[in-house]
């Protein structure tokens, strides 16, 4: 069992930046591949970014490529999402998730989820 807790959400103006963190409860965090997803009101949850257990591989949704950066610190059991050049359409609840055996953009392949943190981008 892995418990995940996101933080860093809040209100930001369009064009601004915000960083999200996701802290994991287990020392075996370094064996999990991690992902960030988001869900806007009235929309389905969508993939944002993923990173392999070692940090050596990353994957991004086209909508955030070049603006968002996923990273991790295994020593701190934490994965990050740095979001730059934010747009109103980035407004959503952001979730981190964990799985083993390869990074994935498919939410049903993730076993553990955080409770989410709200990011609101004002125009």
Coordinates of N, CA and C in Angstrom, one line a residue:
X1 N 0.8 -1.2 0.0 CA 0.0 0.0 0.0 C 0.9 1.2 0.0
X2 N 0.6 2.2 -0.9 CA 1.3 3.4 -0.9 C 0.3 4.6 -0.7
X3 N 0.6 5.4 0.2 CA -0.3 6.6 0.4 C 0.4 7.8 -0.3
X4 N -0.4 8.6 -1.0 CA 0.1 9.7 -1.7 C -0.6 11.0 -1.3
X5 N 0.1 12.0 -1.1 CA -0.5 13.3 -0.6 C 0.1 14.4 -1.5
X6 N -0.8 15.0 -2.3 CA -0.4 16.1 -3.1 C -0.5 17.5 -2.4
X7 N 0.3 18.4 -2.8 CA 0.3 19.7 -2.2 C 0.8 20.7 -3.3
X8 N 0.5 22.0 -3.0 CA 1.0 23.1 -3.9 C -0.1 23.7 -4.8
X9 N -1.3 23.2 -4.7 CA -2.3 23.8 -5.5 C -2.7 25.2 -5.1
X10 N -3.5 25.8 -5.9 CA -4.0 27.2 -5.6 C -4.3 27.9 -6.8
X11 N -4.4 29.2 -6.6 CA -4.8 30.1 -7.7 C -3.6 30.8 -8.3
X12 N -3.6 30.9 -9.6 CA -2.5 31.5 -10.3 C -3.0 32.2 -11.6
X13 N -2.4 33.3 -12.0 CA -2.8 34.0 -13.2 C -2.3 33.3 -14.4
X14 N -3.0 33.4 -15.5 CA -2.6 32.9 -16.8 C -1.2 33.4 -17.1
X15 N -0.3 32.5 -17.6 CA 1.1 32.9 -17.9 C 2.0 32.7 -16.7
X16 N 1.4 32.4 -15.6 CA 2.2 32.2 -14.4 C 2.7 30.7 -14.2
X17 N 3.3 30.5 -13.1 CA 3.9 29.2 -12.8 C 3.4 28.7 -11.4
X18 N 3.4 27.4 -11.3 CA 3.1 26.8 -10.0 C 3.7 25.4 -10.0
X19 N 4.2 25.0 -8.8 CA 4.8 23.7 -8.6 C 4.0 22.9 -7.7
X20 N 3.7 21.6 -8.1 CA 3.0 20.7 -7.3 C 4.0 19.6 -6.7
X21 N 3.7 19.1 -5.5 CA 4.5 18.0 -4.9 C 3.5 16.9 -4.6
X22 N 4.1 15.7 -4.6 CA 3.3 14.5 -4.2 C 4.3 13.7 -3.3
X23 N 3.9 13.6 -2.0 CA 4.7 12.9 -1.1 C 4.2 11.4 -0.9
X24 N 5.1 10.5 -1.0 CA 4.7 9.1 -0.8 C 5.0 8.6 0.6
X25 N 4.3 7.6 1.1 CA 4.4 7.1 2.4 C 5.5 6.1 2.6
X26 N 5.9 5.4 1.5 CA 6.7 4.3 1.6 C 8.1 4.5 1.2
X27 N 9.0 3.8 1.9 CA 10.4 3.9 1.5 C 10.7 3.2 0.2
X28 N 9.8 2.3 -0.2 CA 9.9 1.7 -1.5 C 9.4 2.6 -2.7
X29 N 9.2 3.9 -2.4 CA 8.8 4.8 -3.4 C 9.7 4.7 -4.6
X30 N 10.9 4.5 -4.4 CA 11.9 4.5 -5.6 C 11.6 3.3 -6.5
X31 N 10.8 2.4 -6.2 CA 10.5 1.3 -7.1 C 9.2 1.5 -7.9
X32 N 8.5 2.6 -7.6 CA 7.3 2.9 -8.3 C 7.5 3.9 -9.4
X33 N 6.8 3.7 -10.5 CA 6.7 4.7 -11.6 C 5.5 5.6 -11.2
X34 N 5.7 6.9 -11.5 CA 4.7 7.8 -11.0 C 4.1 8.6 -12.2
X35 N 2.8 9.0 -11.9 CA 2.2 9.8 -12.9 C 1.4 11.0 -12.3
X36 N 1.1 12.0 -13.1 CA 0.2 13.1 -12.8 C -0.9 13.1 -13.7
X37 N -2.1 13.2 -13.2 CA -3.3 13.3 -14.0 C -4.1 14.5 -13.5
X38 N -5.1 14.9 -14.3 CA -5.9 16.0 -13.9 C -7.4 15.8 -14.3
X39 N -8.3 16.4 -13.6 CA -9.7 16.3 -14.0 C -10.3 17.7 -13.8
X40 N -10.8 18.2 -14.9 CA -11.5 19.5 -14.9 C -13.0 19.3 -14.7
X41 N -13.7 20.2 -14.2 CA -15.2 20.1 -14.0 C -15.9 19.6 -15.2
X42 N -16.7 18.6 -15.1 CA -17.4 18.1 -16.2 C -16.7 17.3 -17.3
X43 N -15.4 17.1 -17.0 CA -14.6 16.4 -18.0 C -14.0 15.1 -17.3
X44 N -13.6 14.2 -18.2 CA -12.9 13.0 -17.7 C -11.5 13.3 -17.3
X45 N -11.0 12.4 -16.4 CA -9.6 12.5 -15.9 C -8.7 12.3 -17.1
X46 N -7.7 13.1 -17.2 CA -6.7 13.0 -18.3 C -5.3 12.9 -17.8
X47 N -4.5 12.3 -18.6 CA -3.1 12.1 -18.3 C -2.3 13.5 -18.5
X48 N -1.4 13.7 -17.6 CA -0.6 14.9 -17.7 C 0.9 14.6 -18.0
X49 N 1.5 13.8 -17.1 CA 2.9 13.4 -17.2 C 3.2 12.2 -16.4
X50 N 4.3 11.5 -16.7 CA 4.7 10.3 -16.0 C 6.2 10.3 -16.0
X51 N 6.7 9.6 -14.9 CA 8.2 9.4 -14.8 C 8.5 8.1 -14.3
X52 N 9.6 7.5 -14.8 CA 9.9 6.1 -14.4 C 10.5 6.1 -13.0
X53 N 10.7 5.0 -12.4 CA 11.2 4.8 -11.0 C 12.5 5.5 -10.9
X54 N 13.4 5.4 -11.9 CA 14.7 6.0 -11.8 C 14.8 7.5 -12.2
X55 N 13.7 7.9 -12.8 CA 13.7 9.3 -13.3 C 14.3 9.4 -14.7
X56 N 14.7 8.3 -15.2 CA 15.4 8.3 -16.5 C 14.5 8.4 -17.7
X57 N 13.2 8.1 -17.5 CA 12.2 8.2 -18.6 C 11.0 9.1 -18.2
X58 N 10.6 9.9 -19.1 CA 9.4 10.7 -18.8 C 8.5 10.7 -20.0
X59 N 7.3 11.0 -19.7 CA 6.2 11.0 -20.8 C 5.3 12.2 -20.5
X60 N 4.9 12.9 -21.5 CA 4.0 14.1 -21.4 C 2.9 14.0 -22.3
X61 N 1.7 14.6 -21.9 CA 0.6 14.8 -22.8 C 1.0 16.0 -23.7
X62 N 0.5 15.9 -24.9 CA 0.8 16.9 -25.9 C 0.4 18.3 -25.4
X63 N -0.6 18.4 -24.7 CA -1.2 19.7 -24.2 C -0.3 20.4 -23.2
X64 N 0.7 19.6 -22.6 CA 1.5 20.3 -21.6 C 3.0 20.2 -22.0
X65 N 3.3 19.5 -23.0 CA 4.7 19.3 -23.5 C 5.4 20.7 -23.7
X66 N 6.5 20.9 -23.1 CA 7.2 22.1 -23.2 C 6.9 23.2 -22.2
X67 N 5.8 22.9 -21.4 CA 5.4 23.8 -20.4 C 5.5 23.2 -19.0
X68 N 5.2 21.9 -18.9 CA 5.3 21.2 -17.6 C 6.5 20.3 -17.5
X69 N 7.0 20.1 -16.3 CA 8.2 19.2 -16.1 C 7.9 18.4 -14.9
X70 N 8.0 17.1 -15.1 CA 7.9 16.1 -14.0 C 9.3 15.7 -13.5
X71 N 9.4 15.6 -12.2 CA 10.7 15.2 -11.7 C 10.5 14.4 -10.4
X72 N 11.5 13.8 -9.8 CA 11.3 13.1 -8.6 C 12.6 13.1 -7.8
X73 N 12.4 13.0 -6.5 CA 13.6 12.8 -5.5 C 13.3 11.6 -4.7
X74 N 13.9 10.5 -5.1 CA 13.6 9.3 -4.4 C 14.1 9.3 -2.9
X75 N 15.1 10.1 -2.6 CA 15.5 10.2 -1.3 C 14.5 10.9 -0.4
X76 N 13.6 11.7 -1.0 CA 12.6 12.4 -0.2 C 11.2 11.8 -0.5
X77 N 11.2 10.7 -1.2 CA 9.9 10.0 -1.5 C 8.9 11.0 -2.1
X78 N 9.4 11.9 -3.0 CA 8.5 12.9 -3.6 C 8.6 13.0 -5.1
X79 N 7.5 13.2 -5.7 CA 7.5 13.5 -7.2 C 6.9 14.9 -7.3
X80 N 7.4 15.6 -8.3 CA 7.1 17.0 -8.5 C 6.5 17.2 -9.9
X81 N 5.7 18.3 -10.0 CA 5.2 18.7 -11.3 C 5.4 20.3 -11.4
X82 N 6.3 20.7 -12.2 CA 6.5 22.1 -12.3 C 5.7 22.6 -13.6
X83 N 4.8 23.6 -13.3 CA 3.9 24.0 -14.4 C 4.2 25.5 -14.7
X84 N 4.6 25.7 -15.9 CA 4.9 27.1 -16.4 C 4.0 27.5 -17.5
X85 N 3.9 28.7 -17.8 CA 3.1 29.3 -18.9 C 1.6 28.7 -18.8
X86 N 1.1 28.8 -17.6 CA -0.2 28.2 -17.3 C -1.3 28.9 -18.1
X87 N -2.3 28.1 -18.5 CA -3.5 28.6 -19.2 C -4.7 28.3 -18.4
X88 N -5.8 29.1 -18.7 CA -7.0 28.8 -18.0 C -7.5 27.3 -18.2
X89 N -7.2 26.8 -19.3 CA -7.6 25.4 -19.6 C -6.8 24.4 -18.8
X90 N -5.8 24.8 -18.1 CA -5.1 23.9 -17.1 C -5.8 23.8 -15.8
X91 N -6.8 24.6 -15.6 CA -7.6 24.5 -14.4 C -8.2 23.1 -14.2
X92 N -7.9 22.5 -13.0 CA -8.3 21.2 -12.8 C -7.9 20.7 -11.4
X93 N -8.4 19.6 -10.9 CA -7.8 18.9 -9.8 C -6.7 18.0 -10.3
X94 N -5.6 18.2 -9.7 CA -4.4 17.4 -10.1 C -4.1 16.3 -9.1
X95 N -4.0 15.1 -9.7 CA -3.7 13.9 -8.9 C -2.4 13.3 -9.2
X96 N -1.7 12.7 -8.2 CA -0.6 11.9 -8.5 C -1.0 10.4 -8.3
X97 N -0.3 9.6 -9.0 CA -0.6 8.2 -9.0 C 0.7 7.3 -9.1
X98 N 0.6 6.1 -8.6 CA 1.8 5.2 -8.6 C 1.4 3.9 -9.2
X99 N 2.4 3.3 -9.8 CA 2.3 2.0 -10.4 C 3.7 1.4 -10.5
X100 N 3.7 0.1 -10.8 CA 5.0 -0.6 -11.1 C 5.0 -1.1 -12.5
X101 N 6.2 -1.4 -12.9 CA 6.4 -2.0 -14.2 C 6.1 -1.1 -15.4
X102 N 6.8 0.0 -15.4 CA 6.7 0.9 -16.6 C 5.8 2.1 -16.5
X103 N 6.2 3.2 -17.1 CA 5.4 4.4 -17.0 C 4.3 4.2 -18.0
X104 N 3.2 4.9 -17.8 CA 2.0 4.7 -18.6 C 1.2 6.0 -18.5
X105 N 0.4 6.3 -19.6 CA -0.5 7.4 -19.7 C -1.9 6.9 -19.4
X106 N -2.1 5.7 -19.1 CA -3.4 5.1 -18.9 C -3.8 5.1 -17.4
X107 N -4.8 5.8 -17.0 CA -5.1 5.9 -15.5 C -5.5 4.6 -14.9
X108 N -6.1 3.7 -15.7 CA -6.5 2.4 -15.1 C -5.3 1.5 -14.8
X109 N -4.2 1.8 -15.2 CA -3.0 1.0 -14.9 C -2.3 1.5 -13.7
X110 N -2.8 2.5 -13.0 CA -2.2 3.0 -11.8 C -2.9 2.4 -10.6
X111 N -2.2 2.0 -9.6 CA -2.8 1.3 -8.5 C -3.1 2.2 -7.3
X112 N -2.3 3.2 -7.1 CA -2.5 4.1 -5.9 C -2.7 5.6 -6.4
X113 N -3.5 6.3 -5.7 CA -3.9 7.6 -6.0 C -3.9 8.5 -4.8
X114 N -3.5 9.8 -5.0 CA -3.7 10.8 -4.0 C -5.1 11.3 -4.0
X115 N -5.3 12.3 -3.1 CA -6.6 12.9 -3.0 C -6.9 14.0 -3.9
X116 N -5.8 14.5 -4.5 CA -5.9 15.6 -5.5 C -5.7 17.0 -4.8
X117 N -5.2 17.9 -5.7 CA -5.0 19.3 -5.3 C -5.5 20.2 -6.4
X118 N -6.3 21.2 -6.0 CA -7.0 22.1 -7.0 C -6.0 23.1 -7.5
X119 N -5.9 23.3 -8.8 CA -5.2 24.3 -9.5 C -6.2 25.1 -10.3
X120 N -6.2 26.4 -10.0 CA -7.1 27.3 -10.8 C -6.3 28.4 -11.5
X121 N -6.4 28.5 -12.8 CA -5.7 29.5 -13.5 C -6.7 30.5 -14.0
X122 N -6.5 31.8 -13.5 CA -7.4 32.8 -13.9 C -6.9 33.6 -15.2
X123 N -7.9 34.0 -16.0 CA -7.5 34.7 -17.2 C -7.3 36.2 -17.0

